[in-house]
mmCIF file of C-alpha atoms in Angstrom:
data_model
loop_
_atom_site.group_PDB
_atom_site.id
_atom_site.type_symbol
_atom_site.label_atom_id
_atom_site.label_comp_id
_atom_site.label_asym_id
_atom_site.label_seq_id
_atom_site.Cartn_x
_atom_site.Cartn_y
_atom_site.Cartn_z
ATOM 1 C CA MET A 1 29.221 2.958 28.414
ATOM 2 C CA LEU A 2 29.971 4.566 31.681
ATOM 3 C CA LYS A 3 29.532 2.631 34.988
ATOM 4 C CA SER A 4 29.403 4.190 38.567
ATOM 5 C CA ALA A 5 30.708 0.969 40.205
ATOM 6 C CA ASP A 6 33.382 -1.729 39.752
ATOM 7 C CA LYS A 7 30.826 -4.189 38.366
ATOM 8 C CA TRP A 8 27.574 -3.742 36.383
ATOM 9 C CA THR A 9 24.395 -5.220 38.052
ATOM 10 C CA TYR A 10 21.606 -7.087 36.364
ATOM 11 C CA GLU A 11 19.312 -4.170 37.715
ATOM 12 C CA GLU A 12 21.439 -1.363 36.271
ATOM 13 C CA VAL A 13 21.676 -2.911 32.770
ATOM 14 C CA LEU A 14 17.927 -4.155 32.564
ATOM 15 C CA LYS A 15 16.870 -0.650 33.718
ATOM 16 C CA TYR A 16 19.125 1.933 32.031
ATOM 17 C CA TYR A 17 20.563 0.198 28.954
ATOM 18 C CA ARG A 18 19.305 -1.291 25.712
ATOM 19 C CA LEU A 19 21.247 -3.740 23.543
ATOM 20 C CA THR A 20 22.141 -2.395 20.011
ATOM 21 C CA ASN A 21 24.813 -2.905 17.350
ATOM 22 C CA ASP A 22 26.382 -1.226 14.472
ATOM 23 C CA TYR A 23 24.540 -2.839 11.588
ATOM 24 C CA ARG A 24 25.954 -0.588 8.689
ATOM 25 C CA MET A 25 27.249 -3.292 6.906
ATOM 26 C CA VAL A 26 24.155 -5.185 6.998
ATOM 27 C CA ASN A 27 21.959 -2.450 6.168
ATOM 28 C CA ALA A 28 23.788 -1.832 3.057
ATOM 29 C CA CYS A 29 22.837 -5.210 1.751
ATOM 30 C CA THR A 30 19.277 -4.718 2.791
ATOM 31 C CA VAL A 31 16.323 -3.411 0.758
ATOM 32 C CA PRO A 32 14.764 -0.824 3.108
ATOM 33 C CA LYS A 33 11.179 -1.900 3.712
ATOM 34 C CA ALA A 34 8.685 0.892 2.663
ATOM 35 C CA GLY A 35 7.017 2.480 5.567
ATOM 36 C CA THR A 36 5.798 6.114 6.572
ATOM 37 C CA MET A 37 6.474 8.073 9.738
ATOM 38 C CA PRO A 38 3.725 8.969 11.794
ATOM 39 C CA PHE A 39 2.884 12.593 11.420
ATOM 40 C CA GLU A 40 1.837 13.960 15.108
ATOM 41 C CA SER A 41 -0.304 17.019 13.708
ATOM 42 C CA ALA A 42 -2.275 14.680 11.294
ATOM 43 C CA ILE A 43 -2.811 12.044 13.921
ATOM 44 C CA THR A 44 -4.021 14.331 16.714
ATOM 45 C CA GLN A 45 -6.626 15.838 15.010
ATOM 46 C CA HIS A 46 -8.512 12.239 15.484
ATOM 47 C CA LEU A 47 -8.777 13.053 18.900
ATOM 48 C CA ARG A 48 -11.429 15.831 18.624
ATOM 49 C CA GLY A 49 -14.400 14.900 20.863
ATOM 50 C CA LYS A 50 -12.916 11.810 22.519
ATOM 51 C CA LYS A 51 -13.660 12.246 26.003
ATOM 52 C CA ALA A 52 -11.995 8.699 27.228
ATOM 53 C CA MET A 53 -8.263 8.037 26.551
ATOM 54 C CA GLY A 54 -5.818 5.450 27.587
ATOM 55 C CA THR A 55 -1.769 5.018 27.484
ATOM 56 C CA PHE A 56 0.469 2.266 27.728
ATOM 57 C CA ASP A 57 4.134 1.628 27.177
ATOM 58 C CA MET A 58 5.951 -1.745 25.881
ATOM 59 C CA PRO A 59 9.391 -1.752 27.767
ATOM 60 C CA LYS A 60 12.283 -2.832 25.525
ATOM 61 C CA CYS A 61 9.793 -2.634 22.733
ATOM 62 C CA PHE A 62 12.371 -3.998 20.173
ATOM 63 C CA TRP A 63 12.938 -7.194 22.031
ATOM 64 C CA GLN A 64 9.123 -7.960 22.132
ATOM 65 C CA PHE A 65 8.864 -8.720 18.558
ATOM 66 C CA PRO A 66 10.278 -12.134 17.411
ATOM 67 C CA LEU A 67 12.924 -12.372 14.588
ATOM 68 C CA ASP A 68 12.293 -14.599 11.959
ATOM 69 C CA SER A 69 14.438 -17.553 11.831
ATOM 70 C CA THR A 70 15.643 -17.136 8.340
ATOM 71 C CA ARG A 71 17.315 -13.607 9.319
ATOM 72 C CA GLN A 72 18.776 -14.487 12.516
ATOM 73 C CA ASP A 73 22.257 -15.398 11.315
ATOM 74 C CA MET A 74 22.705 -12.131 9.340
ATOM 75 C CA LEU A 75 22.029 -10.033 12.472
ATOM 76 C CA SER A 76 24.556 -12.266 14.555
ATOM 77 C CA PHE A 77 27.538 -10.272 16.175
ATOM 78 C CA MET A 78 30.964 -11.188 17.826
ATOM 79 C CA LEU A 79 31.667 -10.712 21.384
ATOM 80 C CA ASN A 80 34.592 -11.874 23.684
ATOM 81 C CA GLY A 81 35.223 -15.427 22.463
ATOM 82 C CA TRP A 82 31.478 -16.224 21.143
ATOM 83 C CA VAL A 83 28.977 -15.381 18.859
ATOM 84 C CA MET A 84 25.580 -14.341 19.895
ATOM 85 C CA THR A 85 22.767 -14.940 17.277
ATOM 86 C CA PRO A 86 19.417 -12.689 18.202
ATOM 87 C CA ASN A 87 16.043 -14.378 17.947
ATOM 88 C CA ARG A 88 14.215 -10.962 18.682
ATOM 89 C CA VAL A 89 14.230 -7.638 16.392
ATOM 90 C CA MET A 90 17.492 -5.786 17.071
ATOM 91 C CA GLN A 91 17.893 -2.146 17.445
ATOM 92 C CA GLY A 92 19.835 -0.604 14.885
ATOM 93 C CA HIS A 93 18.633 -2.798 11.840
ATOM 94 C CA VAL A 94 17.272 -0.484 8.792
ATOM 95 C CA ASP A 95 13.556 -2.087 9.182
ATOM 96 C CA SER A 96 13.474 -2.308 13.120
ATOM 97 C CA ALA A 97 11.723 0.941 13.714
ATOM 98 C CA LEU A 98 8.829 0.012 11.154
ATOM 99 C CA TYR A 99 7.590 -2.548 13.754
ATOM 100 C CA VAL A 100 7.448 0.021 16.379
ATOM 101 C CA GLN A 101 5.825 2.841 14.503
ATOM 102 C CA SER A 102 2.872 0.813 12.991
ATOM 103 C CA THR A 103 1.888 -0.315 16.609
ATOM 104 C CA SER A 104 -0.754 1.806 18.623
ATOM 105 C CA GLU A 105 0.439 3.206 21.986
ATOM 106 C CA ALA A 106 -2.709 5.333 22.856
ATOM 107 C CA TRP A 107 -6.244 4.284 22.378
ATOM 108 C CA TYR A 108 -9.326 6.601 22.612
ATOM 109 C CA ALA A 109 -13.133 6.831 22.455
ATOM 110 C CA PRO A 110 -15.896 9.216 22.264
ATOM 111 C CA LEU A 111 -17.782 7.911 25.496
ATOM 112 C CA LEU A 112 -16.553 5.842 28.371
ATOM 113 C CA ASN A 113 -18.776 2.690 27.342
ATOM 114 C CA LYS A 114 -17.140 2.695 23.870
ATOM 115 C CA HIS A 115 -13.848 3.108 25.620
ATOM 116 C CA LEU A 116 -14.290 -0.061 27.541
ATOM 117 C CA LEU A 117 -14.866 -1.680 24.359
ATOM 118 C CA VAL A 118 -11.749 -0.354 22.651
ATOM 119 C CA LEU A 119 -9.656 -1.380 25.713
ATOM 120 C CA ASP A 120 -11.203 -4.951 25.435
ATOM 121 C CA GLN A 121 -10.080 -5.182 21.780
ATOM 122 C CA PHE A 122 -6.607 -3.946 22.879
ATOM 123 C CA PHE A 123 -5.934 -6.318 25.509
ATOM 124 C CA ASP A 124 -7.138 -9.225 23.229
ATOM 125 C CA LEU A 125 -4.439 -8.047 20.675
ATOM 126 C CA VAL A 126 -1.845 -7.837 23.825
ATOM 127 C CA SER A 127 -2.746 -11.294 24.874
ATOM 128 C CA GLN A 128 -2.718 -12.831 21.349
ATOM 129 C CA TYR A 129 0.723 -11.653 20.345
ATOM 130 C CA GLY A 130 2.298 -12.284 23.894
ATOM 131 C CA PHE A 131 3.209 -8.370 24.447
ATOM 132 C CA LYS A 132 4.137 -6.970 27.927
ATOM 133 C CA LEU A 133 3.043 -3.833 29.290
ATOM 134 C CA CYS A 134 4.797 -1.605 31.860
ATOM 135 C CA PRO A 135 2.107 -1.371 34.695
ATOM 136 C CA THR A 136 3.689 1.753 36.030
ATOM 137 C CA LYS A 137 3.112 3.603 32.719
ATOM 138 C CA THR A 138 -0.331 2.446 32.296
ATOM 139 C CA LYS A 139 -3.388 4.464 32.349
ATOM 140 C CA LEU A 140 -6.558 2.922 31.563
ATOM 141 C CA TYR A 141 -8.713 6.022 31.701
ATOM 142 C CA THR A 142 -7.806 9.548 31.616
ATOM 143 C CA LYS A 143 -9.057 13.082 29.751
ATOM 144 C CA GLN A 144 -5.824 14.148 28.508
ATOM 145 C CA VAL A 145 -2.570 12.311 27.775
ATOM 146 C CA LYS A 146 0.968 13.667 27.594
ATOM 147 C CA TRP A 147 2.666 12.731 24.130
ATOM 148 C CA CYS A 148 5.930 14.147 22.573
ATOM 149 C CA GLY A 149 5.964 16.926 25.277
ATOM 150 C CA ARG A 150 2.586 18.075 24.495
ATOM 151 C CA TYR A 151 -1.006 17.506 26.221
ATOM 152 C CA LEU A 152 -3.656 16.157 23.946
ATOM 153 C CA SER A 153 -7.255 16.318 24.946
ATOM 154 C CA GLU A 154 -10.791 16.337 23.291
ATOM 155 C CA SER A 155 -10.251 20.410 22.923
ATOM 156 C CA GLY A 156 -6.930 20.722 21.375
ATOM 157 C CA VAL A 157 -3.356 20.352 21.908
ATOM 158 C CA LYS A 158 -1.408 22.578 24.444
ATOM 159 C CA GLN A 159 2.342 22.653 25.408
ATOM 160 C CA ASP A 160 3.500 21.178 28.715
ATOM 161 C CA PRO A 161 3.640 23.800 31.160
ATOM 162 C CA GLU A 162 6.532 21.995 33.091
ATOM 163 C CA ARG A 163 8.768 22.135 29.888
ATOM 164 C CA ILE A 164 7.805 25.686 29.221
ATOM 165 C CA GLN A 165 8.816 26.850 32.813
ATOM 166 C CA ALA A 166 12.186 24.687 32.429
ATOM 167 C CA LEU A 167 12.990 26.422 29.104
ATOM 168 C CA CYS A 168 12.186 29.895 30.582
ATOM 169 C CA ALA A 169 14.650 29.225 33.891
ATOM 170 C CA ILE A 170 17.607 28.544 31.372
ATOM 171 C CA PRO A 171 20.087 31.251 32.132
ATOM 172 C CA LYS A 172 21.851 33.432 29.475
ATOM 173 C CA PRO A 173 23.878 30.985 27.523
ATOM 174 C CA THR A 174 27.758 31.726 27.361
ATOM 175 C CA ASN A 175 28.784 29.234 24.530
ATOM 176 C CA ALA A 176 27.418 28.142 21.226
ATOM 177 C CA GLY A 177 26.458 24.633 22.718
ATOM 178 C CA GLU A 178 24.233 26.234 25.270
ATOM 179 C CA LEU A 179 22.574 28.579 22.553
ATOM 180 C CA GLN A 180 22.118 25.749 20.090
ATOM 181 C CA GLN A 181 20.239 23.773 22.616
ATOM 182 C CA PHE A 182 17.962 26.551 23.735
ATOM 183 C CA ILE A 183 17.094 27.531 19.962
ATOM 184 C CA TYR A 184 16.323 23.681 19.223
ATOM 185 C CA ALA A 185 14.511 23.275 22.002
ATOM 186 C CA THR A 186 12.267 26.379 21.700
ATOM 187 C CA ASN A 187 11.790 25.617 17.931
ATOM 188 C CA TRP A 188 9.904 22.461 19.134
ATOM 189 C CA LEU A 189 6.971 24.561 20.348
ATOM 190 C CA HIS A 190 6.984 27.302 17.093
ATOM 191 C CA GLU A 191 3.592 26.152 16.040
ATOM 192 C CA SER A 192 2.049 27.522 19.524
ATOM 193 C CA ILE A 193 4.101 30.564 19.130
ATOM 194 C CA THR A 194 3.435 33.820 16.921
ATOM 195 C CA GLU A 195 6.280 35.513 15.168
ATOM 196 C CA TYR A 196 8.662 32.792 16.595
ATOM 197 C CA ALA A 197 11.015 33.278 13.760
ATOM 198 C CA HIS A 198 11.260 36.912 13.603
ATOM 199 C CA THR A 199 11.933 36.627 17.399
ATOM 200 C CA VAL A 200 14.512 34.363 17.392
ATOM 201 C CA HIS A 201 16.145 35.531 14.199
ATOM 202 C CA PRO A 202 18.935 37.546 16.295
ATOM 203 C CA LEU A 203 20.120 34.282 18.282
ATOM 204 C CA GLN A 204 19.885 32.291 15.022
ATOM 205 C CA GLN A 205 22.387 34.645 13.474
ATOM 206 C CA CYS A 206 24.577 34.715 16.690
ATOM 207 C CA LEU A 207 24.856 30.871 16.606
ATOM 208 C CA THR A 208 25.273 30.895 12.881
ATOM 209 C CA ARG A 209 28.249 33.233 13.241
ATOM 210 C CA ALA A 210 29.768 31.302 16.198
ATOM 211 C CA LEU A 211 29.509 27.933 14.132
ATOM 212 C CA ASP A 212 30.633 29.260 10.706
ATOM 213 C CA GLY A 213 33.115 26.633 9.472
ATOM 214 C CA LYS A 214 33.046 24.537 12.853
ATOM 215 C CA SER A 215 31.176 21.255 13.798
ATOM 216 C CA LYS A 216 27.627 21.552 14.965
ATOM 217 C CA LYS A 217 27.964 18.768 17.291
ATOM 218 C CA LYS A 218 27.089 20.076 20.849
ATOM 219 C CA ARG A 219 30.254 18.451 22.304
ATOM 220 C CA ILE A 220 32.069 20.619 20.071
ATOM 221 C CA ALA A 221 29.993 23.680 19.988
ATOM 222 C CA SER A 222 30.243 24.026 23.953
ATOM 223 C CA GLY A 223 33.750 24.818 23.560
ATOM 224 C CA ASN A 224 32.970 27.631 21.463
ATOM 225 C CA GLN A 225 32.473 30.839 24.120
ATOM 226 C CA ILE A 226 30.109 33.404 22.977
ATOM 227 C CA SER A 227 28.841 36.922 24.568
ATOM 228 C CA LEU A 228 25.396 38.096 23.693
ATOM 229 C CA THR A 229 24.983 41.758 22.618
ATOM 230 C CA GLY A 230 22.386 43.898 24.066
ATOM 231 C CA ASP A 231 20.017 43.174 21.206
ATOM 232 C CA GLU A 232 20.547 39.441 21.436
ATOM 233 C CA VAL A 233 19.771 39.485 24.986
ATOM 234 C CA LYS A 234 16.617 41.355 24.321
ATOM 235 C CA ALA A 235 15.758 38.580 21.750
ATOM 236 C CA PHE A 236 16.632 35.663 24.256
ATOM 237 C CA GLU A 237 14.171 37.142 26.902
ATOM 238 C CA ALA A 238 11.606 37.871 24.279
ATOM 239 C CA VAL A 239 11.478 34.171 23.182
ATOM 240 C CA LYS A 240 10.930 33.248 26.920
ATOM 241 C CA ALA A 241 7.898 35.795 26.999
ATOM 242 C CA LYS A 242 6.637 34.015 23.841
ATOM 243 C CA LEU A 243 6.984 30.851 25.306
ATOM 244 C CA ARG A 244 4.693 31.918 28.405
ATOM 245 C CA SER A 245 2.067 32.999 26.372
ATOM 246 C CA ALA A 246 2.035 29.754 24.062
ATOM 247 C CA ILE A 247 -1.370 29.035 22.754
ATOM 248 C CA GLU A 248 -3.569 26.002 22.797
ATOM 249 C CA LEU A 249 -4.302 24.651 19.333
ATOM 250 C CA ALA A 250 -7.776 23.450 18.522
ATOM 251 C CA HIS A 251 -8.543 20.103 16.747
ATOM 252 C CA PRO A 252 -9.876 20.928 13.068
ATOM 253 C CA ARG A 253 -13.723 20.845 12.965
ATOM 254 C CA ASP A 254 -15.538 19.410 10.016
ATOM 255 C CA ASP A 255 -18.403 22.298 10.072
ATOM 256 C CA ALA A 256 -15.721 25.234 10.434
ATOM 257 C CA THR A 257 -14.364 27.465 7.737
ATOM 258 C CA MET A 258 -10.384 27.268 7.434
ATOM 259 C CA SER A 259 -8.795 30.708 6.742
ATOM 260 C CA LEU A 260 -5.202 31.103 5.576
ATOM 261 C CA PHE A 261 -3.413 34.242 6.350
ATOM 262 C CA THR A 262 -0.061 35.131 5.094
ATOM 263 C CA ASP A 263 2.229 37.784 4.594
ATOM 264 C CA ALA A 264 6.198 38.618 3.656
ATOM 265 C CA SER A 265 8.443 41.541 4.309
ATOM 266 C CA ASP A 266 12.014 41.674 2.684
ATOM 267 C CA THR A 267 13.507 39.378 5.059
ATOM 268 C CA GLY A 268 10.817 37.063 6.536
ATOM 269 C CA TRP A 269 7.176 35.387 6.018
ATOM 270 C CA SER A 270 4.427 34.235 8.253
ATOM 271 C CA ILE A 271 1.702 31.855 7.918
ATOM 272 C CA ILE A 272 -1.658 31.516 10.172
ATOM 273 C CA VAL A 273 -4.437 29.162 9.781
ATOM 274 C CA THR A 274 -7.508 29.724 11.802
ATOM 275 C CA GLN A 275 -11.034 28.509 12.373
ATOM 276 C CA VAL A 276 -13.635 29.102 15.237
ATOM 277 C CA LEU A 277 -11.346 27.807 17.726
ATOM 278 C CA GLY A 278 -7.664 28.513 17.920
ATOM 279 C CA PHE A 279 -4.863 29.028 14.997
ATOM 280 C CA ASP A 280 -1.844 27.351 13.937
ATOM 281 C CA ALA A 281 1.142 29.789 13.380
ATOM 282 C CA ASP A 282 4.213 29.563 11.491
ATOM 283 C CA SER A 283 6.732 31.874 10.208
ATOM 284 C CA GLY A 284 10.360 32.089 8.961
ATOM 285 C CA MET A 285 13.182 34.375 7.800
ATOM 286 C CA PHE A 286 14.601 34.528 4.157
ATOM 287 C CA THR A 287 18.059 33.525 3.559
ATOM 288 C CA GLY A 288 20.533 33.246 1.024
ATOM 289 C CA ALA A 289 19.126 33.381 -2.774
ATOM 290 C CA GLN A 290 15.654 33.829 -1.069
ATOM 291 C CA LEU A 291 16.521 37.452 -0.209
ATOM 292 C CA ASN A 292 16.904 38.392 -3.886
ATOM 293 C CA TRP A 293 13.212 37.086 -4.832
ATOM 294 C CA SER A 294 10.962 39.768 -6.105
ATOM 295 C CA VAL A 295 8.368 41.038 -4.099
ATOM 296 C CA ILE A 296 5.533 38.994 -5.468
ATOM 297 C CA GLU A 297 7.651 35.661 -5.054
ATOM 298 C CA LYS A 298 8.202 36.535 -1.455
ATOM 299 C CA GLU A 299 4.551 37.102 -0.882
ATOM 300 C CA ALA A 300 3.436 33.810 -2.920
ATOM 301 C CA TYR A 301 5.939 31.606 -0.977
ATOM 302 C CA PRO A 302 4.281 31.559 2.503
ATOM 303 C CA ILE A 303 0.962 30.591 0.418
ATOM 304 C CA ALA A 304 2.585 27.698 -1.279
ATOM 305 C CA ARG A 305 4.427 26.581 1.906
ATOM 306 C CA GLY A 306 1.173 26.814 3.844
ATOM 307 C CA CYS A 307 -0.681 24.730 1.282
ATOM 308 C CA ASP A 308 2.233 22.194 1.025
ATOM 309 C CA LYS A 309 2.982 21.958 5.112
ATOM 310 C CA LEU A 310 -0.406 22.221 6.320
ATOM 311 C CA ASN A 311 -2.454 20.327 4.207
ATOM 312 C CA TYR A 312 -3.907 18.160 6.721
ATOM 313 C CA LEU A 313 -5.713 21.288 7.847
ATOM 314 C CA LEU A 314 -6.470 22.971 4.583
ATOM 315 C CA MET A 315 -7.568 19.941 2.343
ATOM 316 C CA ARG A 316 -11.310 20.351 3.468
ATOM 317 C CA PRO A 317 -14.536 19.203 1.527
ATOM 318 C CA ASP A 318 -15.921 22.831 1.304
ATOM 319 C CA GLY A 319 -12.459 24.178 0.732
ATOM 320 C CA PHE A 320 -10.881 27.302 2.553
ATOM 321 C CA ARG A 321 -10.551 31.188 2.372
ATOM 322 C CA MET A 322 -7.267 32.617 1.569
ATOM 323 C CA TYR A 323 -6.101 36.189 2.550
ATOM 324 C CA CYS A 324 -3.234 38.282 1.455
ATOM 325 C CA ASP A 325 -2.364 42.030 1.197
ATOM 326 C CA HIS A 326 -0.845 41.525 -2.501
ATOM 327 C CA GLU A 327 -3.654 41.944 -4.886
ATOM 328 C CA ASN A 328 -1.216 40.775 -7.759
ATOM 329 C CA LEU A 329 -1.261 37.540 -6.287
ATOM 330 C CA ILE A 330 -4.680 36.738 -7.410
ATOM 331 C CA GLN A 331 -3.136 36.769 -10.943
ATOM 332 C CA VAL A 332 -0.352 34.443 -10.043
ATOM 333 C CA PHE A 333 -2.486 31.326 -10.128
ATOM 334 C CA ALA A 334 -3.719 32.006 -13.611
ATOM 335 C CA PRO A 335 -2.442 29.796 -16.635
ATOM 336 C CA HIS A 336 -0.289 32.680 -18.078
ATOM 337 C CA ALA A 337 1.896 33.134 -15.111
ATOM 338 C CA GLU A 338 5.225 32.886 -16.687
ATOM 339 C CA ARG A 339 7.769 32.708 -13.828
ATOM 340 C CA GLN A 340 8.731 28.923 -13.183
ATOM 341 C CA LYS A 341 8.946 29.274 -9.557
ATOM 342 C CA LEU A 342 5.608 30.697 -9.208
ATOM 343 C CA THR A 343 4.128 28.139 -11.736
ATOM 344 C CA ARG A 344 5.254 25.332 -9.344
ATOM 345 C CA TRP A 345 3.769 27.056 -6.451
ATOM 346 C CA ALA A 346 0.294 27.319 -8.416
ATOM 347 C CA ALA A 347 0.406 23.658 -9.049
ATOM 348 C CA ILE A 348 0.425 22.627 -5.308
ATOM 349 C CA ILE A 349 -2.223 25.159 -4.544
ATOM 350 C CA GLY A 350 -4.011 23.874 -7.758
ATOM 351 C CA GLY A 351 -5.022 20.753 -5.772
ATOM 352 C CA TYR A 352 -7.135 22.604 -3.190
ATOM 353 C CA ARG A 353 -10.794 24.315 -3.090
ATOM 354 C CA TYR A 354 -9.884 27.570 -2.148
ATOM 355 C CA VAL A 355 -11.373 31.405 -2.198
ATOM 356 C CA ILE A 356 -8.657 34.010 -2.252
ATOM 357 C CA GLU A 357 -9.448 37.510 -1.159
ATOM 358 C CA HIS A 358 -7.192 40.601 -0.740
ATOM 359 C CA ILE A 359 -6.712 42.574 2.251
ATOM 360 C CA LYS A 360 -5.215 46.198 1.858
ATOM 361 C CA GLY A 361 -2.024 46.464 3.516
ATOM 362 C CA PHE A 362 -2.773 49.131 6.304
ATOM 363 C CA ASN A 363 -5.684 46.531 7.319
ATOM 364 C CA ASN A 364 -3.704 43.371 7.297
ATOM 365 C CA LEU A 365 -3.006 43.404 11.283
ATOM 366 C CA TRP A 366 -3.235 40.272 13.577
ATOM 367 C CA PRO A 367 -3.823 41.601 17.048
ATOM 368 C CA ILE A 368 -1.168 39.968 19.684
#
């Protein structure tokens, strides 16, 4: 750790730093507890129609969970001249994060009067277990909340304008570390950007060449100087233009018919899921052995990927409609399909209710 003065003050330590420890040896002897990581896209759809929301923050969250007395000795660690035995959950232990991920930090309700009842239940739990909340980060009532760099409301999910403005203000990168940071940061917004993979591909190729055989850590990559070509500079500015036109994603509606649009070329693929309000977009470039796939395999891949990654949208009681411009794909999902790869993808799609329709290639255009 670094310090700006000769001595640490209690205010600096408590405000800016958290106690953690290297528990790799203990973790190696610990059977990990089964748990799931919260899936943001699946969680946010529950906010549809919720007009009242509230947000809360638990400072030093790990330390607010008491550690069982039978487990305190194994998490003890040695300091200068003495051994510290914690009585709170330690950050760095294999199961510590599960206690935090299973707690609620946002509360919502369809109407204000019901929101008051939800708040009453929440504060009862906080009082019962002795949790502490940060007053400056508490919002008892709001119509939209900022979470993970996105604004959530009853209508949908939109990207943070300040974040987009900051990304668009980034100057042309001069080293691999800066280019890597720009690509990683913009990729977080790719669901709201059409043709993102195709647009950023020249920059991704430049980064791949720059880091070929080298460490991908930012500290190492920052020492690798690069000079963008004319096409790469155009791609850099094109990504910024895409960021400025990022769309708001609507929450799925129970009464809407979901439509899955897919297409593929020799080098890339794209997926669009749309309903009455908004759409979810994804795209990518074929790499390595994927470039040698047959045409029908390239056309089928985005359909299988869409059903696999966007199942929270497409798993509907009334099914969904699927559109593609490769007529032979209708035969892919028949029992006599011979290719093992296509058979596996057909098994993924077989768990859905859907209607597949063919669109002739010259009509398969998506207005931008």
